[in-house]
């Protein structure tokens, strides 16, 4: 029987997940496997997700704007999905039930470990720019990895306060955007989770000079691959990691759960996804 998996989003044409998973399906010679895009309008998203198996799917990825709806639609979750109240991966368990999981934070950490081998979360405070869905996943994962302190800087301070409370961060604080320089002092990591720096948007314009030379700088934006923030950080002598690897690594646990093979994130896969982005 064909094992069919989809990525659910609205719109979903931009999703790179099919490129990633179909590459691995071919690479590992998985027979009778199929990974497709599934455009689902907000209206029917919860019902579609609940009926995934009847629609012929053993699992799914969930992308914008359905991650929270997917959480609410499913009765079983892993610990991270429960904490974030958001699901990006759905699997069928051994007992036949669907489970919602969240692998975004895993993808973030795995990317840093892959591309900045010496970096460790417990070496210093982490500064997160932004307080949206991506920031939540990253903050929770950094705390689990042992970050001694998490400093959240967001244009709307109230959203940062809510983030800390809702995911129960223990050593986190909100730093007003006007005091970004203070947030950078003594930090071991700076991550941009805002949409600033994307093609067509303004860049992150903070002054990096208060950031210790040893701090790693990363961005979840990957179009362009080197954002203005990453370029300035590199020119100032910081180690930098681009955001493409987070997308690639977050896909690993899902593929393993659906098809029984733990896939590898390779340079070839990176090139393939970059070519796909460039072609559109
Ligand atoms: P996601 O779920 O992908 O993380 P989101 O929930 O839309 O995306 O969050 C986007 C983040 O980018 C937010 O932190 C947002 O700041 P606000 O909470 O103040 O809206 C931030 N952001 C977007 N545009 C911005 C801008 N022009 N200047 C500063 N921050 C911006």
Tab-separated table of C-alpha atoms and ligand atoms in Angstrom:
chain	number	residue	atom	x	y	z
A	1	UNK	CA	0.000	0.000	0.000
A	2	UNK	CA	1.299	3.455	-0.879
A	3	UNK	CA	2.341	5.472	2.154
A	4	UNK	CA	1.097	8.958	1.361
A	5	UNK	CA	2.125	12.054	3.277
A	6	UNK	CA	1.234	15.685	2.539
A	7	UNK	CA	2.096	19.202	3.560
A	8	UNK	CA	-0.970	21.168	4.563
A	9	UNK	CA	-0.957	24.947	4.217
A	10	UNK	CA	-2.752	27.925	2.685
A	11	UNK	CA	-1.212	28.813	0.363
A	12	UNK	CA	1.086	25.830	0.060
A	13	UNK	CA	2.693	26.289	-3.363
A	14	UNK	CA	5.743	27.926	-1.758
A	15	UNK	CA	6.427	24.978	0.557
A	16	UNK	CA	9.821	23.316	0.040
A	17	UNK	CA	8.838	20.234	2.016
A	18	UNK	CA	7.998	18.155	-1.108
A	19	UNK	CA	11.496	18.805	-2.506
A	20	UNK	CA	13.085	17.674	0.745
A	21	UNK	CA	10.990	14.548	1.339
A	22	UNK	CA	10.871	13.418	-2.306
A	23	UNK	CA	14.654	13.709	-2.443
A	24	UNK	CA	14.951	11.425	0.589
A	25	UNK	CA	12.311	9.017	-0.774
A	26	UNK	CA	14.449	8.614	-3.913
A	27	UNK	CA	17.759	8.643	-2.026
A	28	UNK	CA	16.766	5.833	0.352
A	29	UNK	CA	14.831	3.871	-2.277
A	30	UNK	CA	11.590	3.960	-0.269
A	31	UNK	CA	9.032	2.149	-2.364
A	32	UNK	CA	5.369	3.071	-2.523
A	33	UNK	CA	5.890	6.421	-0.843
A	34	UNK	CA	4.468	9.721	-1.957
A	35	UNK	CA	4.759	13.255	-0.568
A	36	UNK	CA	2.449	15.921	-1.989
A	37	UNK	CA	1.188	19.446	-1.405
A	38	UNK	CA	-2.331	19.783	-0.012
A	39	UNK	CA	-3.838	23.289	-0.120
A	40	UNK	CA	-6.430	23.524	2.645
A	41	UNK	CA	-8.441	26.714	3.204
A	42	UNK	CA	-8.749	27.951	6.796
A	43	UNK	CA	-12.461	27.087	6.883
A	44	UNK	CA	-12.077	23.345	6.731
A	45	UNK	CA	-8.575	22.900	8.133
A	46	UNK	CA	-9.508	21.289	11.467
A	47	UNK	CA	-11.837	18.786	9.875
A	48	UNK	CA	-9.386	17.927	7.113
A	49	UNK	CA	-6.680	17.258	9.692
A	50	UNK	CA	-8.945	15.053	11.810
A	51	UNK	CA	-9.876	13.083	8.662
A	52	UNK	CA	-6.338	12.756	7.368
A	53	UNK	CA	-6.345	8.961	7.333
A	54	UNK	CA	-9.733	8.706	5.615
A	55	UNK	CA	-8.311	11.034	2.964
A	56	UNK	CA	-5.529	8.526	2.373
A	57	UNK	CA	-2.611	9.970	4.340
A	58	UNK	CA	-0.498	8.305	7.036
A	59	UNK	CA	0.927	11.643	8.110
A	60	UNK	CA	1.525	15.268	7.257
A	61	UNK	CA	3.508	18.392	7.753
A	62	UNK	CA	1.559	21.456	8.717
A	63	UNK	CA	2.617	24.948	7.756
A	64	UNK	CA	1.293	28.496	7.976
A	65	UNK	CA	-1.464	29.280	8.937
A	66	UNK	CA	-2.625	25.913	10.265
A	67	UNK	CA	-0.158	24.933	13.010
A	68	UNK	CA	-2.423	26.044	15.872
A	69	UNK	CA	-5.575	24.615	14.246
A	70	UNK	CA	-3.742	21.302	13.843
A	71	UNK	CA	-2.924	21.317	17.546
A	72	UNK	CA	-6.570	21.870	18.448
A	73	UNK	CA	-7.817	19.257	15.963
A	74	UNK	CA	-5.740	16.394	17.342
A	75	UNK	CA	-6.237	14.534	20.587
A	76	UNK	CA	-2.657	13.375	21.047
A	77	UNK	CA	0.556	15.363	21.019
A	78	UNK	CA	4.210	15.114	21.894
A	79	UNK	CA	5.527	17.261	24.756
A	80	UNK	CA	6.820	20.062	22.523
A	81	UNK	CA	3.571	20.427	20.552
A	82	UNK	CA	1.701	20.549	23.864
A	83	UNK	CA	4.011	23.229	25.176
A	84	UNK	CA	3.803	25.371	22.022
A	85	UNK	CA	0.139	24.570	21.248
A	86	UNK	CA	1.281	24.223	17.641
A	87	UNK	CA	1.859	21.199	15.404
A	88	UNK	CA	4.134	20.991	12.361
A	89	UNK	CA	4.286	17.187	11.970
A	90	UNK	CA	1.531	14.561	12.180
A	91	UNK	CA	2.276	10.853	12.429
A	92	UNK	CA	0.252	7.669	12.764
A	93	UNK	CA	1.198	5.843	15.986
A	94	UNK	CA	1.466	2.059	16.301
A	95	UNK	CA	-2.084	1.939	17.692
A	96	UNK	CA	-3.418	3.679	14.572
A	97	UNK	CA	-4.087	7.060	16.204
A	98	UNK	CA	-2.782	10.356	14.866
A	99	UNK	CA	-0.299	12.323	16.968
A	100	UNK	CA	0.674	15.968	16.515
A	101	UNK	CA	4.315	16.825	17.055
A	102	UNK	CA	6.450	19.929	16.815
A	103	UNK	CA	9.960	19.631	15.380
A	104	UNK	CA	10.687	23.318	14.664
A	105	UNK	CA	12.813	23.837	17.765
A	106	UNK	CA	14.609	20.557	17.130
A	107	UNK	CA	15.388	21.787	13.592
A	108	UNK	CA	16.755	25.060	14.931
A	109	UNK	CA	19.121	23.384	17.413
A	110	UNK	CA	20.180	20.618	15.005
A	111	UNK	CA	21.082	23.234	12.398
A	112	UNK	CA	23.328	25.104	14.838
A	113	UNK	CA	25.006	21.881	15.981
A	114	UNK	CA	25.538	20.893	12.362
A	115	UNK	CA	26.967	24.205	11.119
A	116	UNK	CA	28.604	25.664	14.251
A	117	UNK	CA	30.045	22.597	15.934
A	118	UNK	CA	31.630	24.513	18.826
A	119	UNK	CA	28.487	26.417	19.805
A	120	UNK	CA	26.724	25.333	22.980
A	121	UNK	CA	23.488	26.728	24.357
A	122	UNK	CA	24.758	26.675	27.940
A	123	UNK	CA	27.702	28.971	27.200
A	124	UNK	CA	25.757	32.212	27.464
A	125	UNK	CA	22.465	34.099	27.285
A	126	UNK	CA	20.497	33.856	24.047
A	127	UNK	CA	18.914	36.931	22.490
A	128	UNK	CA	15.815	36.333	20.400
A	129	UNK	CA	14.522	39.081	18.109
A	130	UNK	CA	10.779	38.570	17.605
A	131	UNK	CA	7.948	36.882	19.486
A	132	UNK	CA	5.911	35.022	16.826
A	133	UNK	CA	5.433	31.286	16.317
A	134	UNK	CA	9.033	30.634	15.317
A	135	UNK	CA	10.335	32.531	18.342
A	136	UNK	CA	8.217	30.337	20.640
A	137	UNK	CA	9.638	27.112	19.228
A	138	UNK	CA	13.184	28.448	19.365
A	139	UNK	CA	12.884	29.804	22.907
A	140	UNK	CA	11.531	26.496	24.223
A	141	UNK	CA	14.257	24.513	22.464
A	142	UNK	CA	17.012	26.819	23.712
A	143	UNK	CA	15.762	26.490	27.271
A	144	UNK	CA	15.703	22.682	26.933
A	145	UNK	CA	19.285	22.842	25.591
A	146	UNK	CA	20.412	24.631	28.735
A	147	UNK	CA	20.545	28.310	27.745
A	148	UNK	CA	21.151	30.058	31.088
A	149	UNK	CA	19.010	33.054	30.118
A	150	UNK	CA	16.738	34.003	27.245
A	151	UNK	CA	16.276	37.657	26.364
A	152	UNK	CA	13.383	38.468	24.089
A	153	UNK	CA	13.365	41.700	22.126
A	154	UNK	CA	10.202	42.481	20.204
A	155	UNK	CA	8.604	45.542	18.643
A	156	UNK	CA	5.429	44.723	20.599
A	157	UNK	CA	6.625	44.029	24.152
A	158	UNK	CA	3.257	42.555	25.203
A	159	UNK	CA	3.650	39.686	22.744
A	160	UNK	CA	7.039	38.850	24.236
A	161	UNK	CA	5.535	38.847	27.768
A	162	UNK	CA	2.760	36.521	26.584
A	163	UNK	CA	5.279	34.181	24.958
A	164	UNK	CA	7.250	33.798	28.184
A	165	UNK	CA	4.136	33.131	30.225
A	166	UNK	CA	2.396	30.786	27.794
A	167	UNK	CA	5.336	28.473	27.208
A	168	UNK	CA	6.491	28.744	30.800
A	169	UNK	CA	10.053	29.929	30.258
A	170	UNK	CA	11.936	29.973	33.546
A	171	UNK	CA	14.889	32.271	32.901
A	172	UNK	CA	13.579	34.615	30.286
A	173	UNK	CA	12.979	38.326	30.239
A	174	UNK	CA	11.626	40.905	27.870
A	175	UNK	CA	13.957	43.671	26.845
A	176	UNK	CA	12.336	46.690	25.179
A	177	UNK	CA	13.461	47.224	21.595
A	178	UNK	CA	14.891	50.619	22.600
A	179	UNK	CA	17.333	48.770	24.903
A	180	UNK	CA	18.570	46.212	22.378
A	181	UNK	CA	22.187	47.195	23.089
A	182	UNK	CA	21.752	46.031	26.702
A	183	UNK	CA	20.232	42.740	25.525
A	184	UNK	CA	23.334	41.991	23.461
A	185	UNK	CA	25.810	42.488	26.321
A	186	UNK	CA	27.422	39.198	27.320
A	187	UNK	CA	25.235	37.132	24.974
A	188	UNK	CA	26.365	33.848	23.405
A	189	UNK	CA	23.757	33.747	20.660
A	190	UNK	CA	21.701	36.213	18.639
A	191	UNK	CA	18.829	34.909	16.536
A	192	UNK	CA	16.479	36.854	14.295
A	193	UNK	CA	13.012	35.297	14.126
A	194	UNK	CA	11.276	38.350	12.671
A	195	UNK	CA	10.434	38.723	9.010
A	196	UNK	CA	12.914	41.592	8.734
A	197	UNK	CA	15.705	40.800	6.275
A	198	UNK	CA	13.512	38.830	3.889
A	199	UNK	CA	13.686	39.805	0.233
A	200	UNK	CA	11.619	42.950	-0.195
A	201	UNK	CA	11.613	43.791	3.544
A	202	UNK	CA	13.791	46.153	5.527
A	203	UNK	CA	16.842	44.705	7.265
A	204	UNK	CA	17.325	44.194	10.987
A	205	UNK	CA	19.145	47.379	11.801
A	206	UNK	CA	20.431	46.872	15.323
A	207	UNK	CA	23.950	47.909	16.265
A	208	UNK	CA	25.993	44.743	16.815
A	209	UNK	CA	28.925	46.376	18.592
A	210	UNK	CA	27.780	45.443	22.162
A	211	UNK	CA	27.660	41.745	21.174
A	212	UNK	CA	30.695	39.732	22.380
A	213	UNK	CA	32.980	38.641	19.547
A	214	UNK	CA	32.412	35.008	20.538
A	215	UNK	CA	28.630	35.187	19.993
A	216	UNK	CA	27.077	33.143	17.213
A	217	UNK	CA	24.588	34.969	14.985
A	218	UNK	CA	21.812	33.177	13.122
A	219	UNK	CA	18.655	34.045	11.228
A	220	UNK	CA	15.601	31.974	10.415
A	221	UNK	CA	15.077	33.949	7.210
A	222	UNK	CA	16.706	32.044	4.319
A	223	UNK	CA	15.650	34.128	1.336
A	224	UNK	CA	18.212	35.600	0.920
A	225	UNK	CA	20.508	32.976	2.403
A	226	UNK	CA	22.778	35.661	3.806
A	227	UNK	CA	20.529	38.347	5.255
A	228	UNK	CA	21.778	41.853	5.951
A	229	UNK	CA	22.086	40.908	9.634
A	230	UNK	CA	24.226	37.853	8.862
A	231	UNK	CA	26.438	39.832	6.476
A	232	UNK	CA	27.067	42.553	9.055
A	233	UNK	CA	27.735	39.936	11.737
A	234	UNK	CA	30.190	38.096	9.490
A	235	UNK	CA	31.965	41.341	8.621
A	236	UNK	CA	32.236	42.107	12.336
A	237	UNK	CA	33.965	38.750	12.871
A	238	UNK	CA	31.086	36.672	14.279
A	239	UNK	CA	30.457	33.101	13.353
A	240	UNK	CA	27.137	32.957	11.450
A	241	UNK	CA	24.656	30.241	10.468
A	242	UNK	CA	21.957	30.756	7.856
A	243	UNK	CA	18.356	29.651	8.283
A	244	UNK	CA	18.037	27.084	5.519
A	245	UNK	CA	19.290	24.252	7.714
A	246	UNK	CA	16.458	24.749	10.223
A	247	UNK	CA	13.988	23.962	7.444
A	248	UNK	CA	15.968	20.888	6.409
A	249	UNK	CA	16.542	19.532	9.911
A	250	UNK	CA	12.946	20.012	11.109
A	251	UNK	CA	11.966	17.535	8.388
A	252	UNK	CA	14.167	14.712	9.723
A	253	UNK	CA	12.004	13.362	12.592
A	254	UNK	CA	8.854	13.289	10.438
A	255	UNK	CA	10.503	11.358	7.632
A	256	UNK	CA	11.906	8.877	10.118
A	257	UNK	CA	8.493	8.355	11.730
A	258	UNK	CA	6.645	7.878	8.420
A	259	UNK	CA	9.170	5.799	6.503
A	260	UNK	CA	11.420	4.184	9.109
A	261	UNK	CA	14.714	5.660	7.914
A	262	UNK	CA	16.497	8.524	9.656
A	263	UNK	CA	17.519	10.718	6.709
A	264	UNK	CA	20.632	12.836	6.465
A	265	UNK	CA	20.834	16.550	5.758
A	266	UNK	CA	23.539	16.753	3.106
A	267	UNK	CA	25.117	19.489	0.975
A	268	UNK	CA	23.392	17.920	-1.995
A	269	UNK	CA	19.997	18.458	-0.340
A	270	UNK	CA	20.916	22.057	0.474
A	271	UNK	CA	21.850	22.662	-3.164
A	272	UNK	CA	18.635	21.076	-4.365
A	273	UNK	CA	16.428	23.236	-2.155
A	274	UNK	CA	18.412	26.372	-3.028
A	275	UNK	CA	17.957	25.627	-6.743
A	276	UNK	CA	14.234	25.170	-6.152
A	277	UNK	CA	14.037	28.532	-4.375
A	278	UNK	CA	16.014	30.225	-7.160
A	279	UNK	CA	13.724	28.720	-9.796
A	280	UNK	CA	10.578	30.275	-8.367
B	1	LIG	P1	6.129	33.615	12.764
B	1	LIG	O1	4.960	32.888	13.327
B	1	LIG	O2	6.587	33.118	11.433
B	1	LIG	O3	7.264	33.705	13.720
B	1	LIG	P2	4.710	36.138	13.169
B	1	LIG	O4	3.904	35.507	14.227
B	1	LIG	O5	4.030	36.895	12.085
B	1	LIG	O6	5.621	35.082	12.402
B	1	LIG	O7	5.799	37.041	13.857
B	1	LIG	C1	6.559	37.940	13.140
B	1	LIG	C2	7.576	38.628	14.061
B	1	LIG	O8	8.265	39.622	13.288
B	1	LIG	C3	6.933	39.361	15.225
B	1	LIG	O9	7.814	39.308	16.326
B	1	LIG	C4	6.838	40.804	14.694
B	1	LIG	O10	6.815	41.795	15.682
B	1	LIG	P3	5.410	42.235	16.401
B	1	LIG	O11	5.068	41.142	17.392
B	1	LIG	O12	5.729	43.520	17.057
B	1	LIG	O13	4.397	42.340	15.287
B	1	LIG	C5	8.119	40.884	13.911
B	1	LIG	N1	8.081	41.941	12.880
B	1	LIG	C6	7.442	41.902	11.690
B	1	LIG	N2	7.648	43.039	11.011
B	1	LIG	C7	8.431	43.838	11.786
B	1	LIG	C8	8.994	45.159	11.670
B	1	LIG	N3	8.799	45.896	10.575
B	1	LIG	N4	9.754	45.624	12.682
B	1	LIG	C9	9.971	44.881	13.801
B	1	LIG	N5	9.467	43.638	13.978
B	1	LIG	C10	8.716	43.122	12.994
